[in-house]
Amino acid sequence: MHSKRLVVLASGSGTNLQALLDAPDLGGAVVGVLSDRPAVLALERAAARGVHTAAVPLDGDRIAWEETLTDRVASLQPDLVVLAGFMRVLSGAFVHRWPVVNIHPSLLPAFPGAHAVQDALAWGVKVTGVTVHFVDEMVDHGPIIAQEAVPVHAGDTPETLHARLQKVEHQLLPDVVRDWCAGRLIRDGRHVRTQP
Ligand code: GRF
């Protein structure tokens, strides 16, 4: 089986990207990292590993921006696109062109959106968690692949809770990508089964 070509989209610090770059026996290689923000740590992490990087900033025209992004991604011929802290919504045309997975810091469908950690704290939940899901045209909505619960502690701040969530993210995302690369994820509508 050939090594799968992974393209990662990231907008920030890229610790999940780093987890993918460091993961053993992934069955795939990160062949490119693209960001909507030019000077982010995620791009530096990729460049440090000799991985192709590009910034595609959104300045005004969303449709033109997504066309450029799509062309850049297409030129890298991905088997799988991974959203690892990518803070933009992508159209149906993009997310149905390739398989796309996303990592989200809550137990979806609870707390979708960009403020999941703060929202979970504000709600007073005792347990939150991490979700990896296939991406569809709606925000944080597509079929769930894997979830792991994380306790909320008394006195947690968004920072302490996010740090606890990220430890789980850095295991769960590579595990899911490894399963995808090995062909172990079986998708049936909203239901995703992981074959042993
Ligand atoms: C993660 O918490 C992820 O769940 C969310 O954005 C954050 C990205 O973190 N979608 P990083 O850039 O990978 O460190």
Short mmCIF file of C-alpha atoms and ligand atoms in Angstrom, two decimals:
data_model
loop_
_atom_site.label_atom_id
_atom_site.label_comp_id
_atom_site.label_asym_id
_atom_site.label_seq_id
_atom_site.Cartn_x
_atom_site.Cartn_y
_atom_site.Cartn_z
CA MET A 1 0.00 0.00 0.00
CA HIS A 2 1.46 3.38 -0.96
CA SER A 3 1.96 6.09 1.62
CA LYS A 4 -1.07 8.39 1.56
CA ARG A 5 -0.61 12.02 0.69
CA LEU A 6 -1.88 14.25 3.49
CA VAL A 7 -2.47 17.97 3.13
CA VAL A 8 -3.00 19.85 6.40
CA LEU A 9 -4.81 23.19 6.70
CA ALA A 10 -4.03 25.13 9.86
CA SER A 11 -4.51 28.68 11.13
CA GLY A 12 -2.53 28.72 14.35
CA SER A 13 0.09 27.13 16.53
CA GLY A 14 -0.01 23.78 14.76
CA THR A 15 0.47 21.46 17.72
CA ASN A 16 -1.88 18.95 16.06
CA LEU A 17 0.12 19.25 12.84
CA GLN A 18 3.23 18.54 14.91
CA ALA A 19 1.58 15.42 16.33
CA LEU A 20 0.97 14.21 12.77
CA LEU A 21 4.54 15.04 11.71
CA ASP A 22 5.86 13.10 14.71
CA ALA A 23 3.45 10.14 14.60
CA PRO A 24 5.08 6.79 13.91
CA ASP A 25 3.69 4.41 11.27
CA LEU A 26 1.04 6.84 10.06
CA GLY A 27 0.78 5.22 6.66
CA GLY A 28 0.86 8.69 5.15
CA ALA A 29 3.09 11.70 4.77
CA VAL A 30 2.25 15.36 5.17
CA VAL A 31 3.06 16.70 1.70
CA GLY A 32 1.86 20.25 2.28
CA VAL A 33 0.59 22.64 4.92
CA LEU A 34 -1.55 25.59 3.93
CA SER A 35 -2.76 28.41 6.11
CA ASP A 36 -5.13 31.32 5.74
CA ARG A 37 -2.72 33.28 7.96
CA PRO A 38 0.79 34.03 6.72
CA ALA A 39 2.94 34.12 9.85
CA VAL A 40 1.75 31.23 11.97
CA LEU A 41 3.74 28.66 13.87
CA ALA A 42 2.06 25.85 11.95
CA LEU A 43 3.83 26.95 8.75
CA GLU A 44 7.14 27.18 10.62
CA ARG A 45 6.71 23.68 12.01
CA ALA A 46 6.12 22.34 8.50
CA ALA A 47 9.01 24.26 6.96
CA ALA A 48 11.32 22.94 9.70
CA ARG A 49 10.53 19.44 8.41
CA GLY A 50 11.05 20.40 4.78
CA VAL A 51 7.32 20.18 4.09
CA HIS A 52 5.88 22.47 1.39
CA THR A 53 4.02 25.45 2.86
CA ALA A 54 1.83 28.18 1.48
CA ALA A 55 -0.27 30.98 2.92
CA VAL A 56 -3.54 31.81 1.20
CA PRO A 57 -4.86 34.87 3.04
CA LEU A 58 -8.50 35.81 2.73
CA ASP A 59 -8.73 39.47 1.86
CA GLY A 60 -12.23 40.18 0.73
CA ASP A 61 -13.50 37.85 -1.98
CA ARG A 62 -14.36 34.51 -0.31
CA ILE A 63 -15.13 32.74 -3.59
CA ALA A 64 -11.82 33.76 -5.17
CA TRP A 65 -10.03 32.81 -1.96
CA GLU A 66 -11.51 29.32 -1.94
CA GLU A 67 -10.69 28.87 -5.64
CA THR A 68 -7.06 29.71 -4.95
CA LEU A 69 -7.00 27.44 -1.91
CA THR A 70 -8.59 24.63 -3.92
CA ASP A 71 -6.00 25.00 -6.70
CA ARG A 72 -3.15 24.94 -4.19
CA VAL A 73 -4.53 21.86 -2.46
CA ALA A 74 -5.24 20.13 -5.79
CA SER A 75 -1.67 20.70 -6.97
CA LEU A 76 -0.51 18.67 -3.96
CA GLN A 77 -2.72 15.72 -5.04
CA PRO A 78 -3.96 14.81 -1.56
CA ASP A 79 -5.57 11.53 -0.61
CA LEU A 80 -6.82 13.14 2.60
CA VAL A 81 -7.15 16.74 3.77
CA VAL A 82 -6.80 17.32 7.53
CA LEU A 83 -8.15 20.47 9.19
CA ALA A 84 -5.97 20.96 12.25
CA GLY A 85 -7.07 24.20 13.82
CA PHE A 86 -8.20 25.71 10.51
CA MET A 87 -10.51 28.59 11.41
CA ARG A 88 -12.34 29.04 8.08
CA VAL A 89 -15.51 27.39 6.82
CA LEU A 90 -15.13 25.56 3.50
CA SER A 91 -17.84 25.14 0.89
CA GLY A 92 -19.52 21.89 -0.12
CA ALA A 93 -17.52 21.94 -3.36
CA PHE A 94 -14.28 21.77 -1.39
CA VAL A 95 -15.30 19.27 1.26
CA HIS A 96 -16.80 16.83 -1.23
CA ARG A 97 -13.82 16.95 -3.58
CA TRP A 98 -11.54 15.13 -1.13
CA PRO A 99 -12.12 13.29 2.11
CA VAL A 100 -11.65 15.96 4.78
CA VAL A 101 -11.36 15.39 8.53
CA ASN A 102 -11.44 17.96 11.32
CA ILE A 103 -10.49 17.95 14.98
CA HIS A 104 -12.75 19.83 17.38
CA PRO A 105 -12.28 20.48 21.11
CA SER A 106 -15.69 19.32 22.38
CA LEU A 107 -17.94 16.29 22.29
CA LEU A 108 -19.98 17.22 19.24
CA PRO A 109 -22.82 17.96 18.71
CA ALA A 110 -22.27 19.93 21.94
CA PHE A 111 -20.43 23.23 21.56
CA PRO A 112 -19.77 23.58 17.83
CA GLY A 113 -18.01 26.69 16.57
CA ALA A 114 -14.88 28.62 17.32
CA HIS A 115 -15.31 28.95 21.11
CA ALA A 116 -15.96 25.37 22.16
CA VAL A 117 -13.71 25.41 25.21
CA GLN A 118 -15.10 28.68 26.61
CA ASP A 119 -18.66 27.58 25.78
CA ALA A 120 -18.24 24.28 27.66
CA LEU A 121 -16.88 26.12 30.71
CA ALA A 122 -19.65 28.72 30.59
CA TRP A 123 -22.29 25.98 30.41
CA GLY A 124 -20.88 24.29 33.50
CA VAL A 125 -20.44 20.81 32.02
CA LYS A 126 -18.41 18.34 34.08
CA VAL A 127 -17.18 16.44 31.06
CA THR A 128 -16.22 17.68 27.64
CA GLY A 129 -13.84 16.13 25.14
CA VAL A 130 -12.44 15.86 21.66
CA THR A 131 -14.12 14.88 18.40
CA VAL A 132 -12.58 13.91 15.07
CA HIS A 133 -15.13 13.92 12.27
CA PHE A 134 -15.49 13.94 8.52
CA VAL A 135 -16.24 17.44 7.30
CA ASP A 136 -19.41 18.29 5.43
CA GLU A 137 -20.73 21.66 4.30
CA MET A 138 -22.06 22.54 7.76
CA VAL A 139 -19.88 23.71 10.63
CA ASP A 140 -18.69 20.91 12.98
CA HIS A 141 -21.49 18.70 11.69
CA GLY A 142 -20.15 15.79 9.62
CA PRO A 143 -20.05 12.08 10.57
CA ILE A 144 -18.19 11.43 13.82
CA ILE A 145 -15.16 9.15 13.55
CA ALA A 146 -13.80 9.19 17.11
CA GLN A 147 -14.47 10.92 20.42
CA GLU A 148 -12.77 10.93 23.77
CA ALA A 149 -14.10 12.44 26.98
CA VAL A 150 -12.04 14.83 29.10
CA PRO A 151 -13.08 15.91 32.63
CA VAL A 152 -13.62 19.54 33.50
CA HIS A 153 -12.00 20.38 36.84
CA ALA A 154 -13.23 22.94 39.38
CA GLY A 155 -11.26 26.11 38.81
CA ASP A 156 -10.44 25.31 35.17
CA THR A 157 -9.74 28.29 32.95
CA PRO A 158 -10.02 28.12 29.16
CA GLU A 159 -6.23 27.68 29.14
CA THR A 160 -6.03 24.81 31.63
CA LEU A 161 -8.96 22.98 30.04
CA HIS A 162 -7.64 23.49 26.52
CA ALA A 163 -4.24 22.14 27.58
CA ARG A 164 -5.93 18.97 28.92
CA LEU A 165 -7.96 18.65 25.70
CA GLN A 166 -4.89 19.12 23.52
CA LYS A 167 -3.08 16.18 25.16
CA VAL A 168 -5.96 14.01 23.98
CA GLU A 169 -6.08 15.68 20.56
CA HIS A 170 -2.43 14.88 19.93
CA GLN A 171 -3.20 11.15 20.30
CA LEU A 172 -6.66 11.01 18.76
CA LEU A 173 -5.92 12.84 15.50
CA PRO A 174 -2.90 10.69 14.52
CA ASP A 175 -4.83 7.56 15.53
CA VAL A 176 -7.72 8.50 13.23
CA VAL A 177 -5.43 9.47 10.35
CA ARG A 178 -3.56 6.16 10.77
CA ASP A 179 -6.88 4.27 10.62
CA TRP A 180 -7.92 6.25 7.55
CA CYS A 181 -4.61 5.60 5.79
CA ALA A 182 -4.93 1.88 6.52
CA GLY A 183 -8.44 1.81 5.05
CA ARG A 184 -9.97 0.86 8.40
CA LEU A 185 -12.67 3.58 8.46
CA ILE A 186 -15.97 2.39 7.01
CA ARG A 187 -18.47 5.16 6.42
CA ASP A 188 -22.18 4.53 6.11
CA GLY A 189 -24.13 7.79 6.08
CA ARG A 190 -23.60 9.45 9.45
CA HIS A 191 -22.11 6.30 10.90
CA VAL A 192 -18.40 5.57 10.81
CA ARG A 193 -17.06 2.20 11.93
CA THR A 194 -13.40 1.54 12.62
CA GLN A 195 -12.42 -1.96 11.56
CA PRO A 196 -9.88 -3.69 13.79
C1 GRF B 1 -7.35 22.59 18.52
O1 GRF B 1 -7.78 22.65 19.85
C2 GRF B 1 -8.43 22.05 17.62
O2 GRF B 1 -9.29 21.17 18.25
C3 GRF B 1 -9.16 23.29 17.21
O3 GRF B 1 -8.15 24.28 17.08
C4 GRF B 1 -7.06 23.96 17.94
C5 GRF B 1 -5.82 23.97 17.09
O4 GRF B 1 -4.66 23.82 17.87
N1 GRF B 1 -9.93 23.06 16.00
P1 GRF B 1 -3.24 23.64 17.17
O5 GRF B 1 -3.06 24.79 16.19
O6 GRF B 1 -3.18 22.31 16.51
O7 GRF B 1 -2.26 23.75 18.31
#
